[in-house]
Amino acid sequence: MLIACGDALIDFVPTRNEGREAVMPAIGGSCLNVAIGMARLGAPAGFVGGISTDLFGQMIADHATISNVDLSLATRSDHQTTLAFVRIVAGESHYAFYDAETATRNWTYRRGTIPLDTVEALHVGSTTLVNDRGAAETTALIADARAFSTISFDPNCRPNLVKDKPAYLARMAELAGHADLIKMSDVDFAYLFGDEPYQQRASELLAQGTSLVVVTRGNHGAVAWHAGAGQIEVVAPNVEVADTIGAGDSFQAALLFALHKQGRIARQALKDTGADELRRALSFAANCAGLTCTRPGADPPWSHEISWSL
């Protein structure tokens, strides 16, 4: 199984009603989106994290179940659901989060409840890692999972939630040190590393043991560095963009699915992956992200909508 651990929330995405600005609820949360994206493409996928039993939490659970995500490892509680309000500014999504004492914030890793020997890959990232408790619980899970699972990490930074940037940067560096696969957007990279060249930072991450580093660059495609296969670049599809919400999560989900499909998800298999296999996986991921951009909210593609033969 491939599992994603982290946030599950409701995005209120922008729309218009009789010419006036309005918002509509959409299921979101970066890590939940990754689980949904993997499951919709056909991978055995599960979600680990807190989901409320309130109205919004039930919407999240129903949506994930319909998308074939295994929720047996999720923790249901009566804490409220995290809410995020989205505005699109210059093509980029900006968020206002309401996340105090929520089900996601109160999630606790219950050691021994997850059959880690059946987990091929564990994906972590995003808002859960901003607060001390969420980061500590996730780190404990990673420590137990590393013996069995490939660790996938996407910081998916939310600067408006970060109160202590130096501490946050140190935490992201620590998590990157445990990861086999790191994916980040160009916006995330700039927040974490400023004007440092992509290749310089990728080389440092590969030297510390990461096998694959990927930077997504919106309509400029994605560039990746692999410990054995070197640098690989793929183009982004030309699509009519509704919004970019969930595009990075869809890319992540599709990349993990593609590696799983090719038998390259396990740690040593990922290290041994060739350039052609990686290019195929990255191109598939870029096309899945592009399709997600054509519809509002985080709505990853299903297997019948996009051909793996790409």
PDB file of C-alpha atoms in Angstrom:
ATOM      1  CA  MET A   1       0.000   0.000   0.000  1.00  0.00           C
ATOM      2  CA  LEU A   2       1.000   3.622  -0.572  1.00  0.00           C
ATOM      3  CA  ILE A   3      -0.069   5.970   2.223  1.00  0.00           C
ATOM      4  CA  ALA A   4      -0.113   9.724   2.723  1.00  0.00           C
ATOM      5  CA  CYS A   5       0.036  11.185   6.224  1.00  0.00           C
ATOM      6  CA  GLY A   6      -1.032  14.725   6.988  1.00  0.00           C
ATOM      7  CA  ASP A   7      -3.773  17.247   6.396  1.00  0.00           C
ATOM      8  CA  ALA A   8      -7.405  16.845   5.361  1.00  0.00           C
ATOM      9  CA  LEU A   9      -9.486  20.001   5.119  1.00  0.00           C
ATOM     10  CA  ILE A  10     -12.074  22.001   3.229  1.00  0.00           C
ATOM     11  CA  ASP A  11     -10.903  24.582   0.689  1.00  0.00           C
ATOM     12  CA  PHE A  12     -13.326  27.387  -0.018  1.00  0.00           C
ATOM     13  CA  VAL A  13     -12.394  28.129  -3.607  1.00  0.00           C
ATOM     14  CA  PRO A  14     -13.269  31.318  -5.485  1.00  0.00           C
ATOM     15  CA  THR A  15     -16.202  31.458  -7.861  1.00  0.00           C
ATOM     16  CA  ARG A  16     -18.740  34.080  -8.931  1.00  0.00           C
ATOM     17  CA  ASN A  17     -22.458  34.316  -8.258  1.00  0.00           C
ATOM     18  CA  GLU A  18     -24.405  36.757 -10.409  1.00  0.00           C
ATOM     19  CA  GLY A  19     -21.257  38.780 -10.975  1.00  0.00           C
ATOM     20  CA  ARG A  20     -20.230  38.905  -7.305  1.00  0.00           C
ATOM     21  CA  GLU A  21     -17.281  37.147  -5.686  1.00  0.00           C
ATOM     22  CA  ALA A  22     -18.271  33.965  -3.878  1.00  0.00           C
ATOM     23  CA  VAL A  23     -16.686  30.764  -2.605  1.00  0.00           C
ATOM     24  CA  MET A  24     -17.639  27.112  -2.842  1.00  0.00           C
ATOM     25  CA  PRO A  25     -16.449  24.267  -0.597  1.00  0.00           C
ATOM     26  CA  ALA A  26     -14.079  21.687  -2.078  1.00  0.00           C
ATOM     27  CA  ILE A  27     -12.344  18.741  -0.422  1.00  0.00           C
ATOM     28  CA  GLY A  28      -8.675  19.502   0.088  1.00  0.00           C
ATOM     29  CA  GLY A  29      -5.567  19.097   2.169  1.00  0.00           C
ATOM     30  CA  SER A  30      -2.309  18.363   0.376  1.00  0.00           C
ATOM     31  CA  CYS A  31      -1.735  14.906   1.828  1.00  0.00           C
ATOM     32  CA  LEU A  32      -5.349  13.823   1.434  1.00  0.00           C
ATOM     33  CA  ASN A  33      -5.143  15.028  -2.186  1.00  0.00           C
ATOM     34  CA  VAL A  34      -2.085  12.830  -2.726  1.00  0.00           C
ATOM     35  CA  ALA A  35      -3.896   9.782  -1.319  1.00  0.00           C
ATOM     36  CA  ILE A  36      -6.916  10.503  -3.508  1.00  0.00           C
ATOM     37  CA  GLY A  37      -4.746  11.034  -6.579  1.00  0.00           C
ATOM     38  CA  MET A  38      -2.922   7.722  -6.110  1.00  0.00           C
ATOM     39  CA  ALA A  39      -6.147   5.811  -5.473  1.00  0.00           C
ATOM     40  CA  ARG A  40      -7.961   7.284  -8.471  1.00  0.00           C
ATOM     41  CA  LEU A  41      -5.110   6.217 -10.744  1.00  0.00           C
ATOM     42  CA  GLY A  42      -5.398   2.668  -9.455  1.00  0.00           C
ATOM     43  CA  ALA A  43      -2.760   2.328  -6.745  1.00  0.00           C
ATOM     44  CA  PRO A  44      -3.668   0.780  -3.372  1.00  0.00           C
ATOM     45  CA  ALA A  45      -3.692   3.979  -1.304  1.00  0.00           C
ATOM     46  CA  GLY A  46      -4.556   4.961   2.241  1.00  0.00           C
ATOM     47  CA  PHE A  47      -4.670   8.105   4.361  1.00  0.00           C
ATOM     48  CA  VAL A  48      -3.272   8.597   7.858  1.00  0.00           C
ATOM     49  CA  GLY A  49      -4.324  11.675   9.806  1.00  0.00           C
ATOM     50  CA  GLY A  50      -7.171  13.324  11.659  1.00  0.00           C
ATOM     51  CA  ILE A  51     -10.640  13.636  10.122  1.00  0.00           C
ATOM     52  CA  SER A  52     -13.467  15.283  12.004  1.00  0.00           C
ATOM     53  CA  THR A  53     -16.876  13.738  12.583  1.00  0.00           C
ATOM     54  CA  ASP A  54     -18.502  17.124  11.895  1.00  0.00           C
ATOM     55  CA  LEU A  55     -20.359  18.045   8.694  1.00  0.00           C
ATOM     56  CA  PHE A  56     -17.202  18.922   6.784  1.00  0.00           C
ATOM     57  CA  GLY A  57     -15.377  15.875   8.097  1.00  0.00           C
ATOM     58  CA  GLN A  58     -18.135  13.645   6.778  1.00  0.00           C
ATOM     59  CA  MET A  59     -17.820  15.345   3.381  1.00  0.00           C
ATOM     60  CA  ILE A  60     -14.078  14.586   3.442  1.00  0.00           C
ATOM     61  CA  ALA A  61     -14.597  10.947   4.441  1.00  0.00           C
ATOM     62  CA  ASP A  62     -17.289  10.378   1.802  1.00  0.00           C
ATOM     63  CA  HIS A  63     -15.161  11.970  -0.919  1.00  0.00           C
ATOM     64  CA  ALA A  64     -12.093   9.911  -0.006  1.00  0.00           C
ATOM     65  CA  THR A  65     -14.094   6.681   0.157  1.00  0.00           C
ATOM     66  CA  ILE A  66     -15.692   7.290  -3.243  1.00  0.00           C
ATOM     67  CA  SER A  67     -12.157   7.843  -4.598  1.00  0.00           C
ATOM     68  CA  ASN A  68     -11.133   4.379  -3.236  1.00  0.00           C
ATOM     69  CA  VAL A  69      -8.897   5.688  -0.443  1.00  0.00           C
ATOM     70  CA  ASP A  70      -8.534   3.337   2.524  1.00  0.00           C
ATOM     71  CA  LEU A  71      -9.489   5.344   5.633  1.00  0.00           C
ATOM     72  CA  SER A  72      -9.076   2.506   8.122  1.00  0.00           C
ATOM     73  CA  LEU A  73      -5.856   4.115   9.396  1.00  0.00           C
ATOM     74  CA  ALA A  74      -7.342   7.612   9.795  1.00  0.00           C
ATOM     75  CA  THR A  75      -8.350   8.953  13.214  1.00  0.00           C
ATOM     76  CA  ARG A  76     -11.911  10.291  13.530  1.00  0.00           C
ATOM     77  CA  SER A  77     -12.613  12.828  16.297  1.00  0.00           C
ATOM     78  CA  ASP A  78     -15.151  15.487  17.244  1.00  0.00           C
ATOM     79  CA  HIS A  79     -12.587  18.276  16.804  1.00  0.00           C
ATOM     80  CA  GLN A  80     -13.642  20.616  14.022  1.00  0.00           C
ATOM     81  CA  THR A  81     -12.384  20.448  10.447  1.00  0.00           C
ATOM     82  CA  THR A  82      -9.618  22.741   9.224  1.00  0.00           C
ATOM     83  CA  LEU A  83     -10.955  25.367   6.807  1.00  0.00           C
ATOM     84  CA  ALA A  84      -8.935  27.206   4.160  1.00  0.00           C
ATOM     85  CA  PHE A  85     -10.150  30.151   2.094  1.00  0.00           C
ATOM     86  CA  VAL A  86      -8.442  30.597  -1.268  1.00  0.00           C
ATOM     87  CA  ARG A  87      -7.839  33.643  -3.449  1.00  0.00           C
ATOM     88  CA  ILE A  88      -6.102  33.564  -6.806  1.00  0.00           C
ATOM     89  CA  VAL A  89      -3.556  36.385  -7.203  1.00  0.00           C
ATOM     90  CA  ALA A  90      -1.492  36.621 -10.398  1.00  0.00           C
ATOM     91  CA  GLY A  91      -2.228  32.960 -11.119  1.00  0.00           C
ATOM     92  CA  GLU A  92      -1.030  31.752  -7.706  1.00  0.00           C
ATOM     93  CA  SER A  93      -3.276  30.370  -4.959  1.00  0.00           C
ATOM     94  CA  HIS A  94      -3.118  32.234  -1.629  1.00  0.00           C
ATOM     95  CA  TYR A  95      -4.647  30.729   1.504  1.00  0.00           C
ATOM     96  CA  ALA A  96      -6.141  31.880   4.795  1.00  0.00           C
ATOM     97  CA  PHE A  97      -6.254  28.934   7.218  1.00  0.00           C
ATOM     98  CA  TYR A  98      -8.515  28.369  10.217  1.00  0.00           C
ATOM     99  CA  ASP A  99      -6.742  25.542  11.988  1.00  0.00           C
ATOM    100  CA  ALA A 100      -6.899  25.977  15.772  1.00  0.00           C
ATOM    101  CA  GLU A 101      -7.707  22.812  17.749  1.00  0.00           C
ATOM    102  CA  THR A 102      -8.833  20.922  14.659  1.00  0.00           C
ATOM    103  CA  ALA A 103      -8.945  17.199  13.932  1.00  0.00           C
ATOM    104  CA  THR A 104      -5.774  17.496  11.871  1.00  0.00           C
ATOM    105  CA  ARG A 105      -3.972  19.445  14.607  1.00  0.00           C
ATOM    106  CA  ASN A 106      -4.963  16.873  17.235  1.00  0.00           C
ATOM    107  CA  TRP A 107      -3.910  13.782  15.273  1.00  0.00           C
ATOM    108  CA  THR A 108      -1.609  11.457  17.205  1.00  0.00           C
ATOM    109  CA  TYR A 109       0.496   8.653  15.752  1.00  0.00           C
ATOM    110  CA  ARG A 110      -0.600   5.444  17.463  1.00  0.00           C
ATOM    111  CA  ARG A 111       2.429   3.177  17.346  1.00  0.00           C
ATOM    112  CA  GLY A 112       1.584  -0.390  16.367  1.00  0.00           C
ATOM    113  CA  THR A 113      -1.712   0.467  14.656  1.00  0.00           C
ATOM    114  CA  ILE A 114      -0.259   0.782  11.148  1.00  0.00           C
ATOM    115  CA  PRO A 115       0.978  -2.412   9.427  1.00  0.00           C
ATOM    116  CA  LEU A 116       4.177  -0.729   8.237  1.00  0.00           C
ATOM    117  CA  ASP A 117       5.551  -3.937   6.721  1.00  0.00           C
ATOM    118  CA  THR A 118       2.811  -3.621   4.060  1.00  0.00           C
ATOM    119  CA  VAL A 119       3.520   0.068   3.305  1.00  0.00           C
ATOM    120  CA  GLU A 120       5.679   0.470   0.211  1.00  0.00           C
ATOM    121  CA  ALA A 121       5.812   4.264   0.394  1.00  0.00           C
ATOM    122  CA  LEU A 122       4.902   6.889   2.979  1.00  0.00           C
ATOM    123  CA  HIS A 123       4.260  10.443   1.813  1.00  0.00           C
ATOM    124  CA  VAL A 124       4.395  13.387   4.240  1.00  0.00           C
ATOM    125  CA  GLY A 125       4.306  17.167   4.007  1.00  0.00           C
ATOM    126  CA  SER A 126       2.381  20.433   4.084  1.00  0.00           C
ATOM    127  CA  THR A 127       0.531  22.175   6.911  1.00  0.00           C
ATOM    128  CA  THR A 128       0.783  19.315   9.422  1.00  0.00           C
ATOM    129  CA  LEU A 129       4.524  19.948   9.622  1.00  0.00           C
ATOM    130  CA  VAL A 130       4.188  23.625  10.534  1.00  0.00           C
ATOM    131  CA  ASN A 131       3.127  23.075  14.142  1.00  0.00           C
ATOM    132  CA  ASP A 132       5.346  21.335  16.688  1.00  0.00           C
ATOM    133  CA  ARG A 133       2.903  18.567  17.561  1.00  0.00           C
ATOM    134  CA  GLY A 134       2.110  17.570  13.990  1.00  0.00           C
ATOM    135  CA  ALA A 135       5.787  17.565  13.062  1.00  0.00           C
ATOM    136  CA  ALA A 136       6.729  15.461  16.095  1.00  0.00           C
ATOM    137  CA  GLU A 137       4.018  12.880  15.439  1.00  0.00           C
ATOM    138  CA  THR A 138       4.952  12.659  11.749  1.00  0.00           C
ATOM    139  CA  THR A 139       8.643  12.319  12.571  1.00  0.00           C
ATOM    140  CA  ALA A 140       7.851   9.439  14.933  1.00  0.00           C
ATOM    141  CA  LEU A 141       5.918   7.687  12.155  1.00  0.00           C
ATOM    142  CA  ILE A 142       8.789   8.202   9.705  1.00  0.00           C
ATOM    143  CA  ALA A 143      11.259   6.745  12.200  1.00  0.00           C
ATOM    144  CA  ASP A 144       9.220   3.532  12.420  1.00  0.00           C
ATOM    145  CA  ALA A 145       8.392   3.392   8.698  1.00  0.00           C
ATOM    146  CA  ARG A 146      11.902   3.827   7.289  1.00  0.00           C
ATOM    147  CA  ALA A 147      12.760   0.177   7.871  1.00  0.00           C
ATOM    148  CA  PHE A 148       9.999  -0.840   5.463  1.00  0.00           C
ATOM    149  CA  SER A 149       8.941   2.121   3.337  1.00  0.00           C
ATOM    150  CA  THR A 150      10.254   4.644   0.860  1.00  0.00           C
ATOM    151  CA  ILE A 151       9.784   8.129   2.338  1.00  0.00           C
ATOM    152  CA  SER A 152       8.306  10.797   0.058  1.00  0.00           C
ATOM    153  CA  PHE A 153       8.380  14.451   1.173  1.00  0.00           C
ATOM    154  CA  ASP A 154       6.794  17.621  -0.207  1.00  0.00           C
ATOM    155  CA  PRO A 155       7.191  20.646   2.109  1.00  0.00           C
ATOM    156  CA  ASN A 156       4.306  22.437   0.335  1.00  0.00           C
ATOM    157  CA  CYS A 157       5.141  25.554   2.345  1.00  0.00           C
ATOM    158  CA  ARG A 158       2.452  27.840   3.732  1.00  0.00           C
ATOM    159  CA  PRO A 159       4.404  30.956   4.831  1.00  0.00           C
ATOM    160  CA  ASN A 160       1.346  32.609   6.404  1.00  0.00           C
ATOM    161  CA  LEU A 161       1.228  29.774   8.960  1.00  0.00           C
ATOM    162  CA  VAL A 162       4.928  29.946   9.866  1.00  0.00           C
ATOM    163  CA  LYS A 163       5.620  31.955  13.032  1.00  0.00           C
ATOM    164  CA  ASP A 164       9.337  31.127  13.414  1.00  0.00           C
ATOM    165  CA  LYS A 165      10.971  30.797  10.007  1.00  0.00           C
ATOM    166  CA  PRO A 166      14.458  29.702  11.192  1.00  0.00           C
ATOM    167  CA  ALA A 167      12.898  26.893  13.255  1.00  0.00           C
ATOM    168  CA  TYR A 168      10.693  25.925  10.314  1.00  0.00           C
ATOM    169  CA  LEU A 169      13.655  25.826   7.930  1.00  0.00           C
ATOM    170  CA  ALA A 170      15.554  23.618  10.367  1.00  0.00           C
ATOM    171  CA  ARG A 171      12.559  21.273  10.584  1.00  0.00           C
ATOM    172  CA  MET A 172      12.268  21.041   6.792  1.00  0.00           C
ATOM    173  CA  ALA A 173      15.985  20.264   6.550  1.00  0.00           C
ATOM    174  CA  GLU A 174      15.630  17.516   9.136  1.00  0.00           C
ATOM    175  CA  LEU A 175      12.700  15.950   7.303  1.00  0.00           C
ATOM    176  CA  ALA A 176      14.530  16.184   3.982  1.00  0.00           C
ATOM    177  CA  GLY A 177      17.353  14.233   5.589  1.00  0.00           C
ATOM    178  CA  HIS A 178      14.979  11.290   6.094  1.00  0.00           C
ATOM    179  CA  ALA A 179      13.441  11.393   2.591  1.00  0.00           C
ATOM    180  CA  ASP A 180      14.158   9.178  -0.405  1.00  0.00           C
ATOM    181  CA  LEU A 181      12.087  11.352  -2.757  1.00  0.00           C
ATOM    182  CA  ILE A 182      11.704  15.123  -2.378  1.00  0.00           C
ATOM    183  CA  LYS A 183       9.366  17.181  -4.534  1.00  0.00           C
ATOM    184  CA  MET A 184       8.827  20.906  -4.194  1.00  0.00           C
ATOM    185  CA  SER A 185       7.459  23.719  -6.307  1.00  0.00           C
ATOM    186  CA  ASP A 186       9.642  26.593  -7.486  1.00  0.00           C
ATOM    187  CA  VAL A 187       7.737  28.820  -5.027  1.00  0.00           C
ATOM    188  CA  ASP A 188       8.551  26.440  -2.156  1.00  0.00           C
ATOM    189  CA  PHE A 189      12.189  26.329  -3.258  1.00  0.00           C
ATOM    190  CA  ALA A 190      12.452  30.131  -3.219  1.00  0.00           C
ATOM    191  CA  TYR A 191      10.944  30.283   0.279  1.00  0.00           C
ATOM    192  CA  LEU A 192      13.297  27.607   1.603  1.00  0.00           C
ATOM    193  CA  PHE A 193      16.514  28.376  -0.282  1.00  0.00           C
ATOM    194  CA  GLY A 194      16.193  31.854  -1.779  1.00  0.00           C
ATOM    195  CA  ASP A 195      18.176  32.380  -4.988  1.00  0.00           C
ATOM    196  CA  GLU A 196      20.312  29.265  -4.614  1.00  0.00           C
ATOM    197  CA  PRO A 197      20.579  27.378  -7.934  1.00  0.00           C
ATOM    198  CA  TYR A 198      18.301  24.340  -8.118  1.00  0.00           C
ATOM    199  CA  GLN A 199      21.126  22.009  -9.125  1.00  0.00           C
ATOM    200  CA  GLN A 200      23.357  23.072  -6.237  1.00  0.00           C
ATOM    201  CA  ARG A 201      20.706  22.274  -3.638  1.00  0.00           C
ATOM    202  CA  ALA A 202      19.707  19.062  -5.431  1.00  0.00           C
ATOM    203  CA  SER A 203      23.323  17.896  -5.379  1.00  0.00           C
ATOM    204  CA  GLU A 204      23.487  18.481  -1.625  1.00  0.00           C
ATOM    205  CA  LEU A 205      20.262  16.541  -1.057  1.00  0.00           C
ATOM    206  CA  LEU A 206      21.460  13.646  -3.209  1.00  0.00           C
ATOM    207  CA  ALA A 207      24.776  13.606  -1.336  1.00  0.00           C
ATOM    208  CA  GLN A 208      22.952  13.153   1.980  1.00  0.00           C
ATOM    209  CA  GLY A 209      21.122  10.069   0.682  1.00  0.00           C
ATOM    210  CA  THR A 210      18.011  11.237  -1.190  1.00  0.00           C
ATOM    211  CA  SER A 211      17.522   9.328  -4.450  1.00  0.00           C
ATOM    212  CA  LEU A 212      15.272  11.730  -6.387  1.00  0.00           C
ATOM    213  CA  VAL A 213      14.770  15.503  -6.132  1.00  0.00           C
ATOM    214  CA  VAL A 214      12.077  17.190  -8.230  1.00  0.00           C
ATOM    215  CA  VAL A 215      11.270  20.878  -8.689  1.00  0.00           C
ATOM    216  CA  THR A 216       7.989  21.710 -10.431  1.00  0.00           C
ATOM    217  CA  ARG A 217       7.833  25.037 -12.258  1.00  0.00           C
ATOM    218  CA  GLY A 218       4.221  25.527 -13.305  1.00  0.00           C
ATOM    219  CA  ASN A 219       3.849  25.951 -17.049  1.00  0.00           C
ATOM    220  CA  HIS A 220       7.624  25.622 -17.416  1.00  0.00           C
ATOM    221  CA  GLY A 221       7.442  21.922 -16.592  1.00  0.00           C
ATOM    222  CA  ALA A 222       9.543  20.056 -14.053  1.00  0.00           C
ATOM    223  CA  VAL A 223      13.201  19.282 -13.588  1.00  0.00           C
ATOM    224  CA  ALA A 224      14.557  16.366 -11.566  1.00  0.00           C
ATOM    225  CA  TRP A 225      17.893  15.085 -10.349  1.00  0.00           C
ATOM    226  CA  HIS A 226      18.542  11.410  -9.635  1.00  0.00           C
ATOM    227  CA  ALA A 227      21.514   9.894  -7.885  1.00  0.00           C
ATOM    228  CA  GLY A 228      22.232   7.579 -10.818  1.00  0.00           C
ATOM    229  CA  ALA A 229      20.319   8.854 -13.829  1.00  0.00           C
ATOM    230  CA  GLY A 230      21.363  12.500 -13.540  1.00  0.00           C
ATOM    231  CA  GLN A 231      19.222  15.476 -14.547  1.00  0.00           C
ATOM    232  CA  ILE A 232      15.914  15.006 -16.358  1.00  0.00           C
ATOM    233  CA  GLU A 233      13.554  17.725 -17.565  1.00  0.00           C
ATOM    234  CA  VAL A 234       9.967  17.384 -18.786  1.00  0.00           C
ATOM    235  CA  VAL A 235       7.569  19.907 -20.285  1.00  0.00           C
ATOM    236  CA  ALA A 236       4.165  20.916 -18.969  1.00  0.00           C
ATOM    237  CA  PRO A 237       1.092  20.261 -21.137  1.00  0.00           C
ATOM    238  CA  ASN A 238      -0.613  23.241 -22.751  1.00  0.00           C
ATOM    239  CA  VAL A 239      -4.010  23.496 -21.020  1.00  0.00           C
ATOM    240  CA  GLU A 240      -6.677  26.075 -20.264  1.00  0.00           C
ATOM    241  CA  VAL A 241      -6.246  26.728 -16.545  1.00  0.00           C
ATOM    242  CA  ALA A 242      -9.259  27.018 -14.239  1.00  0.00           C
ATOM    243  CA  ASP A 243      -6.987  27.242 -11.181  1.00  0.00           C
ATOM    244  CA  THR A 244      -3.823  25.570  -9.905  1.00  0.00           C
ATOM    245  CA  ILE A 245      -5.291  24.249  -6.644  1.00  0.00           C
ATOM    246  CA  GLY A 246      -4.090  20.698  -6.050  1.00  0.00           C
ATOM    247  CA  ALA A 247      -1.877  20.586  -9.147  1.00  0.00           C
ATOM    248  CA  GLY A 248       1.278  19.918  -7.156  1.00  0.00           C
ATOM    249  CA  ASP A 249      -0.478  17.223  -5.136  1.00  0.00           C
ATOM    250  CA  SER A 250      -1.704  15.609  -8.343  1.00  0.00           C
ATOM    251  CA  PHE A 251       1.858  15.666  -9.697  1.00  0.00           C
ATOM    252  CA  GLN A 252       3.100  14.012  -6.499  1.00  0.00           C
ATOM    253  CA  ALA A 253       0.395  11.357  -6.547  1.00  0.00           C
ATOM    254  CA  ALA A 254       0.975  10.547 -10.202  1.00  0.00           C
ATOM    255  CA  LEU A 255       4.747  10.354  -9.730  1.00  0.00           C
ATOM    256  CA  LEU A 256       4.375   7.878  -6.856  1.00  0.00           C
ATOM    257  CA  PHE A 257       1.804   5.908  -8.843  1.00  0.00           C
ATOM    258  CA  ALA A 258       4.099   5.782 -11.881  1.00  0.00           C
ATOM    259  CA  LEU A 259       7.077   4.586  -9.842  1.00  0.00           C
ATOM    260  CA  HIS A 260       4.848   1.943  -8.239  1.00  0.00           C
ATOM    261  CA  LYS A 261       3.529   0.918 -11.659  1.00  0.00           C
ATOM    262  CA  GLN A 262       7.070   0.411 -12.932  1.00  0.00           C
ATOM    263  CA  GLY A 263       8.189  -1.522  -9.862  1.00  0.00           C
ATOM    264  CA  ARG A 264      10.489   1.337  -8.813  1.00  0.00           C
ATOM    265  CA  ILE A 265       8.880   2.530  -5.580  1.00  0.00           C
ATOM    266  CA  ALA A 266      10.964   0.511  -3.101  1.00  0.00           C
ATOM    267  CA  ARG A 267      14.059   2.296  -1.772  1.00  0.00           C
ATOM    268  CA  GLN A 268      16.696   0.250  -3.621  1.00  0.00           C
ATOM    269  CA  ALA A 269      14.566   0.035  -6.770  1.00  0.00           C
ATOM    270  CA  LEU A 270      14.235   3.836  -6.742  1.00  0.00           C
ATOM    271  CA  LYS A 271      17.997   4.174  -6.473  1.00  0.00           C
ATOM    272  CA  ASP A 272      18.370   1.859  -9.482  1.00  0.00           C
ATOM    273  CA  THR A 273      15.770   3.591 -11.674  1.00  0.00           C
ATOM    274  CA  GLY A 274      16.946   4.509 -15.161  1.00  0.00           C
ATOM    275  CA  ALA A 275      16.552   7.808 -16.990  1.00  0.00           C
ATOM    276  CA  ASP A 276      13.873   6.511 -19.399  1.00  0.00           C
ATOM    277  CA  GLU A 277      11.731   5.196 -16.534  1.00  0.00           C
ATOM    278  CA  LEU A 278      12.050   8.468 -14.657  1.00  0.00           C
ATOM    279  CA  ARG A 279      11.226  10.547 -17.718  1.00  0.00           C
ATOM    280  CA  ARG A 280       8.101   8.470 -18.297  1.00  0.00           C
ATOM    281  CA  ALA A 281       7.044   8.860 -14.666  1.00  0.00           C
ATOM    282  CA  LEU A 282       7.701  12.605 -14.621  1.00  0.00           C
ATOM    283  CA  SER A 283       5.902  13.186 -17.921  1.00  0.00           C
ATOM    284  CA  PHE A 284       2.877  11.263 -16.666  1.00  0.00           C
ATOM    285  CA  ALA A 285       2.923  13.333 -13.459  1.00  0.00           C
ATOM    286  CA  ALA A 286       3.089  16.594 -15.424  1.00  0.00           C
ATOM    287  CA  ASN A 287       0.117  15.561 -17.556  1.00  0.00           C
ATOM    288  CA  CYS A 288      -1.931  14.602 -14.482  1.00  0.00           C
ATOM    289  CA  ALA A 289      -1.136  17.973 -12.904  1.00  0.00           C
ATOM    290  CA  GLY A 290      -2.129  19.716 -16.118  1.00  0.00           C
ATOM    291  CA  LEU A 291      -5.479  17.964 -16.201  1.00  0.00           C
ATOM    292  CA  THR A 292      -6.101  18.956 -12.590  1.00  0.00           C
ATOM    293  CA  CYS A 293      -5.540  22.608 -13.540  1.00  0.00           C
ATOM    294  CA  THR A 294      -8.416  22.496 -16.024  1.00  0.00           C
ATOM    295  CA  ARG A 295     -11.057  22.206 -13.287  1.00  0.00           C
ATOM    296  CA  PRO A 296     -11.634  24.170 -10.085  1.00  0.00           C
ATOM    297  CA  GLY A 297     -10.423  22.897  -6.740  1.00  0.00           C
ATOM    298  CA  ALA A 298      -8.269  19.863  -6.023  1.00  0.00           C
ATOM    299  CA  ASP A 299      -9.754  17.255  -8.367  1.00  0.00           C
ATOM    300  CA  PRO A 300      -7.075  14.724  -9.418  1.00  0.00           C
ATOM    301  CA  PRO A 301      -7.695  12.620 -12.524  1.00  0.00           C
ATOM    302  CA  TRP A 302      -9.079   9.097 -12.601  1.00  0.00           C
ATOM    303  CA  SER A 303      -7.376   6.309 -14.531  1.00  0.00           C
ATOM    304  CA  HIS A 304     -10.054   6.422 -17.246  1.00  0.00           C
ATOM    305  CA  GLU A 305      -9.303  10.110 -17.879  1.00  0.00           C
ATOM    306  CA  ILE A 306      -5.592   9.827 -18.564  1.00  0.00           C
ATOM    307  CA  SER A 307      -3.660   6.973 -20.120  1.00  0.00           C
ATOM    308  CA  TRP A 308      -0.630   5.517 -18.373  1.00  0.00           C
ATOM    309  CA  SER A 309       0.683   4.755 -21.866  1.00  0.00           C
ATOM    310  CA  LEU A 310       1.700   8.427 -22.006  1.00  0.00           C
TER     311      LEU A 310
END
